[in-house]
Amino acid sequence: MVTRPGTRRWREGAVVAAAFVVCLLGGTVRVEDTLTAPPLAAWLLALVSCAVLPARHRRPLAVLAATTAAGVVAQPLGLVLSPPVAAPALVAAYACTLHVPGERRAAGAVALAAVALLAGSEPLTGDHSWRDASRMGTVVAAPLVAGLTGHAVRTRRAYLAAVEERARRAEESREREARRRVAEERVRIARELHDLVAHQITLANAQATVAAHFFDARPEQTRASLRELVETTGHALDELRATVGLLRQTGDTALPDGPAPGLDRLPDLLESFRRAGLEVSVREEGAARPVPPGVDLTAYRIVQEALTNVTKHAGGRTARVELTWSPVRLTVGVADDGGTPVGPPALSDRPPGHGLIGMRERAAAVGGRLTAGRRPEGGFLVTARLPLPPARAMTHRFDTTTEEGRMPEANDAGRPGDEAAGEAT
């Protein structure tokens, strides 16, 4: 808690004035337990001992020593040393336990002050009476109680400061976490928009290029390309509308209208690229099986983005998709031939985007790894290794047969892609 300077000064003046009044009233007590007007010695003792109290925050040990010494000389001045007379020393003992570094050091200083006051309260003449013993006990106990009170206040302040510091750090952590989540959400939205729309726009561009290339020489093929262009742009608008509508929703009810795409929609995806002029073959090895939705979506998006990059940047017009299944991993590979393009020009003059970054982020999000680079024999190869859970762990999540778990082409007629591969060759 921050105290204003005006409030602090008012509090200091109140504490010093209260200690002065109590010390002065203590000087009115006589040995015979009678009250008289404060003598000059009481005035001097109160003035001297209270004059140093304002410095107790900066020099607590020196102020405690000065007020204790003033209390010790009370009896030689003809006053009765009692807790009221030692009131400035009690205030100094309280401040000492608050401001002296080290609890042992502060406790030792208060204990020494108590011993000194005990010695100063010893009667100078005569025998001890029960009244003297009681007074001496209260004199020695008073600074100890003040010190214990100061220690309790110090502990309480330290505890509150620690609580405030933890609250401040927690607030900073929440702010950092909120900023991190916002950044991650922005990246996720950008990646989703890129994956949902970019490949459609690329296909539309390729189909428009085909139509422009054959506009005069092959009118029928031009009309077919334009029809495909209309269909592709329609799909792009639908997906963009659905994505933006999903982003506009709020609350926990913001759910997509349909299931997320997966490998079961891979034939439709490949057919869209074939209509754009890219010959794609498929090869699958191993026994396919149901996979978690996250891995399924990631594999689909990686194939989608890799083929989009082939359409935009590769010189050749053929590509190959490979799916390799193992008990612990699904490996997805997409490669282009890197040859000389045939037909209309490719989109290789387009500047590079963020496709590879997005694919790597998707693979890493499901615990996988993606590599990409040029092949020695020419072309470009993208390989994603996506981990799969044990087959038993997926049994209770997918109630499907082996044929349902495979791609639609994977039937008794042969492996998927064999026919397409034959056509490509």
XYZ file of C-alpha atoms in Angstrom:
425
model
C 0.000 0.000 0.000
C 1.346 3.450 -0.970
C 0.966 6.148 1.710
C 0.743 9.769 0.677
C 3.421 12.132 2.050
C 0.841 14.278 3.840
C -0.719 11.268 5.540
C 2.711 9.968 6.512
C 3.701 13.266 8.140
C 0.419 13.453 10.022
C 0.911 9.922 11.298
C 4.477 10.652 12.416
C 3.354 13.728 14.295
C 0.554 11.778 15.998
C 2.918 8.991 17.127
C 5.514 11.440 18.502
C 2.857 13.537 20.266
C 1.266 10.440 21.826
C 4.644 9.173 23.049
C 5.440 12.619 24.507
C 2.130 12.818 26.391
C 2.417 9.268 27.777
C 6.035 9.830 28.856
C 5.123 13.127 30.500
C 2.183 11.564 32.348
C 4.448 8.753 33.530
C 6.649 11.362 35.195
C 3.771 12.381 37.490
C 3.916 9.048 39.352
C 5.894 9.152 42.606
C 7.410 6.322 44.571
C 4.603 6.525 47.107
C 2.097 5.914 44.251
C 0.958 9.521 44.465
C 0.469 11.872 41.544
C 2.008 15.313 41.253
C 2.500 17.824 38.518
C 5.199 16.799 36.000
C 8.554 18.032 37.273
C 11.118 19.691 35.072
C 13.007 16.403 34.759
C 9.904 14.749 33.260
C 9.604 17.538 30.699
C 13.258 17.261 29.752
C 13.146 13.457 29.542
C 10.038 13.503 27.369
C 11.425 16.189 25.069
C 14.814 14.536 24.607
C 13.537 10.980 24.113
C 10.735 12.006 21.729
C 12.910 14.383 19.712
C 14.793 11.463 18.146
C 11.715 9.385 17.311
C 11.183 10.841 13.798
C 14.534 9.306 12.774
C 13.548 5.777 13.859
C 12.825 4.646 10.273
C 16.259 5.661 8.989
C 18.362 4.897 12.115
C 16.343 2.412 14.170
C 19.259 1.097 16.234
C 20.534 4.568 17.122
C 17.060 5.757 18.105
C 16.495 2.630 20.218
C 19.807 3.202 22.005
C 18.990 6.878 22.650
C 15.480 6.266 23.997
C 16.698 3.365 26.123
C 19.437 5.553 27.615
C 16.835 8.238 28.377
C 14.743 5.650 30.200
C 17.736 4.381 32.191
C 18.493 7.855 33.580
C 14.886 8.342 34.698
C 15.527 7.149 38.277
C 18.718 9.187 38.795
C 16.614 12.215 37.800
C 14.110 11.395 40.544
C 11.473 9.769 38.326
C 9.949 6.313 38.619
C 10.910 4.175 35.604
C 7.702 2.598 34.411
C 6.342 1.578 30.981
C 4.749 5.020 30.433
C 8.070 6.752 31.098
C 9.741 4.301 28.669
C 7.066 4.879 25.996
C 9.564 6.387 23.482
C 11.769 3.321 23.943
C 8.772 1.072 23.257
C 8.027 2.937 20.020
C 11.695 2.607 19.035
C 11.670 -1.137 19.814
C 8.616 -1.582 17.566
C 10.306 0.349 14.753
C 13.543 -1.582 15.253
C 11.906 -4.947 14.527
C 10.264 -3.431 11.456
C 13.256 -1.786 9.793
C 16.466 -3.484 10.981
C 17.695 -5.998 8.366
C 17.795 -9.488 9.812
C 15.398 -10.801 12.420
C 18.149 -11.996 14.769
C 19.825 -8.626 14.778
C 16.569 -6.853 15.570
C 15.668 -9.361 18.285
C 19.085 -8.967 19.894
C 18.797 -5.163 19.963
C 15.345 -5.307 21.583
C 16.559 -7.832 24.144
C 19.508 -5.613 25.078
C 17.172 -2.641 25.455
C 14.931 -4.698 27.769
C 17.901 -5.723 29.910
C 19.091 -2.116 30.104
C 15.647 -0.919 31.191
C 15.496 -3.721 33.742
C 18.782 -2.550 35.209
C 17.593 1.043 35.168
C 14.411 0.149 37.056
C 16.367 -1.300 39.983
C 15.617 0.760 43.126
C 18.574 2.909 44.114
C 17.921 2.596 47.862
C 15.968 0.331 50.169
C 14.839 -3.266 49.832
C 12.778 -4.711 47.001
C 9.036 -4.842 47.520
C 6.400 -6.691 45.581
C 5.477 -3.397 43.959
C 9.061 -2.945 42.768
C 9.134 -6.489 41.418
C 5.855 -5.965 39.579
C 7.070 -2.669 38.126
C 10.389 -4.162 37.049
C 8.566 -7.061 35.379
C 6.353 -4.734 33.395
C 9.322 -2.570 32.427
C 11.288 -5.516 31.023
C 8.215 -7.067 29.382
C 7.034 -3.885 27.650
C 9.860 -3.617 25.040
C 9.670 -7.350 24.420
C 5.945 -7.100 23.700
C 6.568 -4.086 21.445
C 9.256 -6.049 19.596
C 6.955 -9.065 19.151
C 4.238 -6.768 17.831
C 6.659 -5.225 15.361
C 7.802 -8.687 14.253
C 4.193 -9.750 13.657
C 3.526 -6.612 11.626
C 6.724 -7.154 9.648
C 5.771 -10.739 8.877
C 2.302 -9.654 7.847
C 3.660 -6.979 5.525
C 6.098 -9.436 3.974
C 3.257 -11.880 3.415
C 1.050 -9.238 1.802
C 3.956 -8.078 -0.367
C 4.555 -11.666 -1.486
C 0.854 -12.086 -2.262
C 0.820 -8.861 -4.275
C 3.951 -9.905 -6.134
C 2.440 -13.286 -6.973
C -0.742 -11.568 -8.118
C 1.269 -9.179 -10.283
C 3.255 -12.022 -11.817
C 0.078 -14.014 -12.362
C -1.487 -11.037 -14.115
C 1.583 -10.632 -16.297
C 1.509 -14.356 -17.046
C -2.161 -14.133 -17.992
C -1.441 -11.201 -20.276
C 1.465 -13.039 -21.905
C -0.661 -16.160 -22.270
C -3.479 -14.117 -23.782
C -1.090 -12.492 -26.253
C 0.388 -15.894 -27.092
C -3.052 -17.395 -27.677
C -4.063 -14.451 -29.848
C -0.913 -14.871 -31.909
C -1.478 -18.616 -32.239
C -5.092 -18.045 -33.217
C -4.070 -15.527 -35.860
C -1.595 -18.023 -37.301
C -4.201 -20.786 -37.205
C -6.815 -18.631 -38.947
C -4.293 -17.565 -41.582
C -3.293 -21.185 -42.149
C -6.916 -22.329 -42.433
C -7.787 -19.574 -44.886
C -4.700 -20.368 -46.904
C -5.441 -24.086 -47.030
C -9.150 -23.654 -47.741
C -8.966 -20.999 -50.435
C -5.455 -20.747 -51.871
C -5.516 -24.037 -53.746
C -8.916 -23.214 -55.247
C -7.658 -19.843 -56.454
C -4.553 -21.525 -57.859
C -6.678 -24.051 -59.731
C -8.904 -21.255 -61.043
C -5.828 -19.400 -62.258
C -4.516 -22.518 -63.957
C -7.877 -23.174 -65.636
C -8.072 -19.579 -66.806
C -4.554 -19.939 -68.227
C -5.613 -23.061 -70.109
C -8.681 -21.286 -71.486
C -6.607 -18.311 -72.648
C -4.003 -20.609 -74.203
C -6.516 -22.582 -76.272
C -9.006 -19.751 -76.866
C -8.476 -19.600 -80.650
C -7.120 -23.061 -81.425
C -9.515 -25.247 -79.392
C -12.826 -23.515 -78.612
C -14.408 -26.670 -77.131
C -11.557 -27.144 -74.670
C -11.738 -23.452 -73.836
C -15.439 -23.740 -73.012
C -14.743 -26.816 -70.870
C -11.989 -24.971 -68.986
C -14.303 -22.017 -68.417
C -17.022 -24.315 -67.036
C -14.480 -25.862 -64.683
C -13.325 -22.362 -63.758
C -16.869 -21.379 -62.789
C -17.206 -24.536 -60.690
C -13.855 -24.001 -58.986
C -14.521 -20.371 -58.140
C -17.952 -21.370 -56.809
C -16.354 -23.891 -54.489
C -13.832 -21.266 -53.400
C -16.586 -18.791 -52.595
C -18.521 -21.405 -50.630
C -15.481 -22.372 -48.567
C -14.551 -18.742 -47.973
C -18.118 -17.918 -46.925
C -18.203 -20.885 -44.546
C -14.838 -19.985 -43.013
C -15.686 -16.320 -42.511
C -19.064 -17.278 -41.072
C -17.358 -19.600 -38.623
C -14.982 -16.842 -37.533
C -17.915 -14.495 -36.946
C -19.572 -16.910 -34.537
C -18.960 -16.483 -30.815
C -19.116 -18.748 -27.812
C -18.684 -22.483 -27.598
C -21.303 -23.081 -30.295
C -18.967 -22.011 -33.091
C -18.812 -25.354 -34.884
C -18.198 -26.089 -38.549
C -21.163 -26.999 -40.707
C -19.656 -30.304 -41.773
C -16.888 -32.746 -40.933
C -13.321 -31.698 -41.538
C -11.805 -33.097 -44.733
C -9.596 -36.134 -44.530
C -7.976 -38.794 -46.658
C -11.398 -40.103 -47.659
C -11.790 -36.932 -49.749
C -8.396 -37.313 -51.394
C -9.794 -38.653 -54.724
C -11.960 -35.542 -55.156
C -8.967 -33.346 -54.376
C -6.774 -35.121 -56.939
C -9.501 -34.928 -59.555
C -9.701 -31.148 -59.119
C -5.978 -30.878 -59.872
C -6.329 -33.168 -62.882
C -9.012 -30.891 -64.281
C -6.533 -28.004 -63.926
C -4.031 -29.882 -66.106
C -1.848 -31.529 -63.470
C -1.455 -35.279 -63.935
C -1.395 -36.849 -60.469
C -0.698 -40.487 -59.670
C -1.246 -42.164 -56.308
C 0.669 -44.979 -54.687
C -0.192 -46.529 -51.344
C 1.865 -49.031 -49.339
C 0.960 -50.871 -46.183
C -2.341 -51.572 -44.542
C -4.394 -48.414 -44.155
C -6.390 -48.007 -40.973
C -8.430 -45.316 -39.209
C -6.381 -42.401 -37.921
C -7.125 -39.616 -35.432
C -9.042 -36.671 -36.907
C -6.105 -34.313 -36.411
C -3.701 -36.549 -38.325
C -6.331 -37.191 -40.992
C -6.863 -33.470 -41.574
C -3.126 -32.775 -41.492
C -2.363 -35.428 -44.124
C -5.102 -34.061 -46.377
C -3.946 -30.455 -46.037
C -0.314 -31.358 -46.690
C -1.235 -33.148 -49.918
C -3.465 -30.238 -50.886
C -0.812 -27.588 -50.272
C 2.005 -29.600 -51.850
C 0.016 -30.131 -55.058
C -0.970 -26.461 -55.038
C 2.721 -25.552 -54.907
C 3.389 -27.926 -57.808
C 0.686 -26.179 -59.842
C 2.018 -22.731 -58.980
C 5.774 -23.167 -59.098
C 6.835 -26.480 -60.699
C 8.010 -26.636 -64.270
C 6.583 -30.086 -64.952
C 2.968 -31.094 -65.253
C 2.992 -34.419 -63.391
C 3.118 -35.228 -59.688
C 3.028 -38.326 -57.520
C 1.386 -38.820 -54.120
C 2.608 -41.660 -51.888
C 0.998 -42.894 -48.679
C 3.069 -45.315 -46.647
C 1.377 -46.966 -43.661
C 3.247 -48.540 -40.759
C 2.069 -49.563 -37.270
C 3.374 -46.329 -35.758
C 3.557 -43.826 -38.596
C 1.850 -42.517 -41.711
C 4.307 -41.138 -44.253
C 2.924 -38.760 -46.863
C 5.073 -37.911 -49.859
C 4.343 -35.545 -52.740
C 6.838 -35.155 -55.591
C 6.796 -33.493 -59.009
C 8.813 -34.538 -62.033
C 10.563 -31.210 -62.487
C 10.461 -31.641 -66.233
C 9.671 -29.270 -69.045
C 6.062 -28.143 -68.998
C 3.757 -29.166 -71.823
C 0.671 -27.290 -72.864
C -0.093 -23.901 -71.303
C 2.594 -22.167 -69.241
C 2.835 -22.988 -65.556
C 2.524 -20.461 -62.767
C 6.198 -20.675 -61.871
C 6.616 -16.913 -62.041
C 4.470 -16.513 -58.924
C 6.346 -15.337 -55.806
C 6.727 -17.920 -53.011
C 4.212 -17.811 -50.173
C 3.841 -19.430 -46.773
C 2.869 -22.919 -47.890
C 5.919 -24.749 -46.561
C 5.701 -22.905 -43.244
C 2.058 -23.864 -42.878
C 2.755 -27.511 -43.698
C 5.545 -27.683 -41.148
C 3.319 -26.100 -38.516
C 0.550 -28.584 -39.206
C 2.908 -31.545 -38.994
C 4.459 -30.274 -35.767
C 1.012 -29.699 -34.240
C 0.275 -33.456 -34.347
C 3.779 -34.468 -33.269
C 5.110 -35.134 -36.743
C 7.894 -33.804 -38.906
C 7.984 -32.441 -42.450
C 10.923 -32.144 -44.800
C 11.019 -30.516 -48.209
C 13.692 -30.059 -50.811
C 14.804 -30.686 -54.355
C 15.376 -34.229 -55.594
C 18.679 -35.258 -57.180
C 16.856 -36.482 -60.278
C 14.919 -33.225 -60.541
C 11.738 -31.839 -59.118
C 10.701 -31.164 -55.558
C 9.786 -33.601 -52.789
C 7.675 -32.977 -49.690
C 7.680 -35.724 -47.057
C 5.620 -35.675 -43.866
C 5.973 -38.320 -41.160
C 2.908 -38.300 -38.926
C 2.757 -40.486 -35.795
C -0.126 -42.920 -35.349
C -1.453 -44.320 -32.066
C -1.589 -48.084 -31.531
C -4.380 -49.774 -33.430
C -6.059 -50.925 -30.203
C -6.251 -47.340 -28.950
C -8.244 -46.365 -32.040
C -10.683 -49.264 -31.907
C -13.131 -47.578 -29.552
C -12.995 -44.336 -31.572
C -13.692 -45.781 -35.027
C -16.353 -48.399 -35.620
C -15.408 -49.077 -39.247
C -14.197 -51.965 -41.345
C -10.909 -52.180 -43.142
C -12.436 -51.109 -46.446
C -14.043 -48.058 -44.812
C -10.709 -47.072 -43.311
C -8.969 -47.110 -46.686
C -9.296 -44.660 -49.501
C -12.304 -45.272 -51.756
C -10.008 -46.470 -54.561
C -8.457 -49.101 -52.291
C -10.768 -51.971 -53.238
C -10.338 -55.467 -54.503
C -9.538 -54.183 -57.970
C -6.070 -53.123 -56.873
C -4.187 -50.435 -55.058
C -5.419 -46.862 -55.467
C -3.657 -44.839 -58.057
C -2.470 -47.759 -60.220
C -4.903 -46.794 -62.941
C -4.037 -43.129 -62.647
C -0.345 -43.937 -62.676
C -0.806 -45.954 -65.829
C -2.624 -43.095 -67.483
C 0.126 -40.664 -66.425
C 2.808 -42.870 -67.983
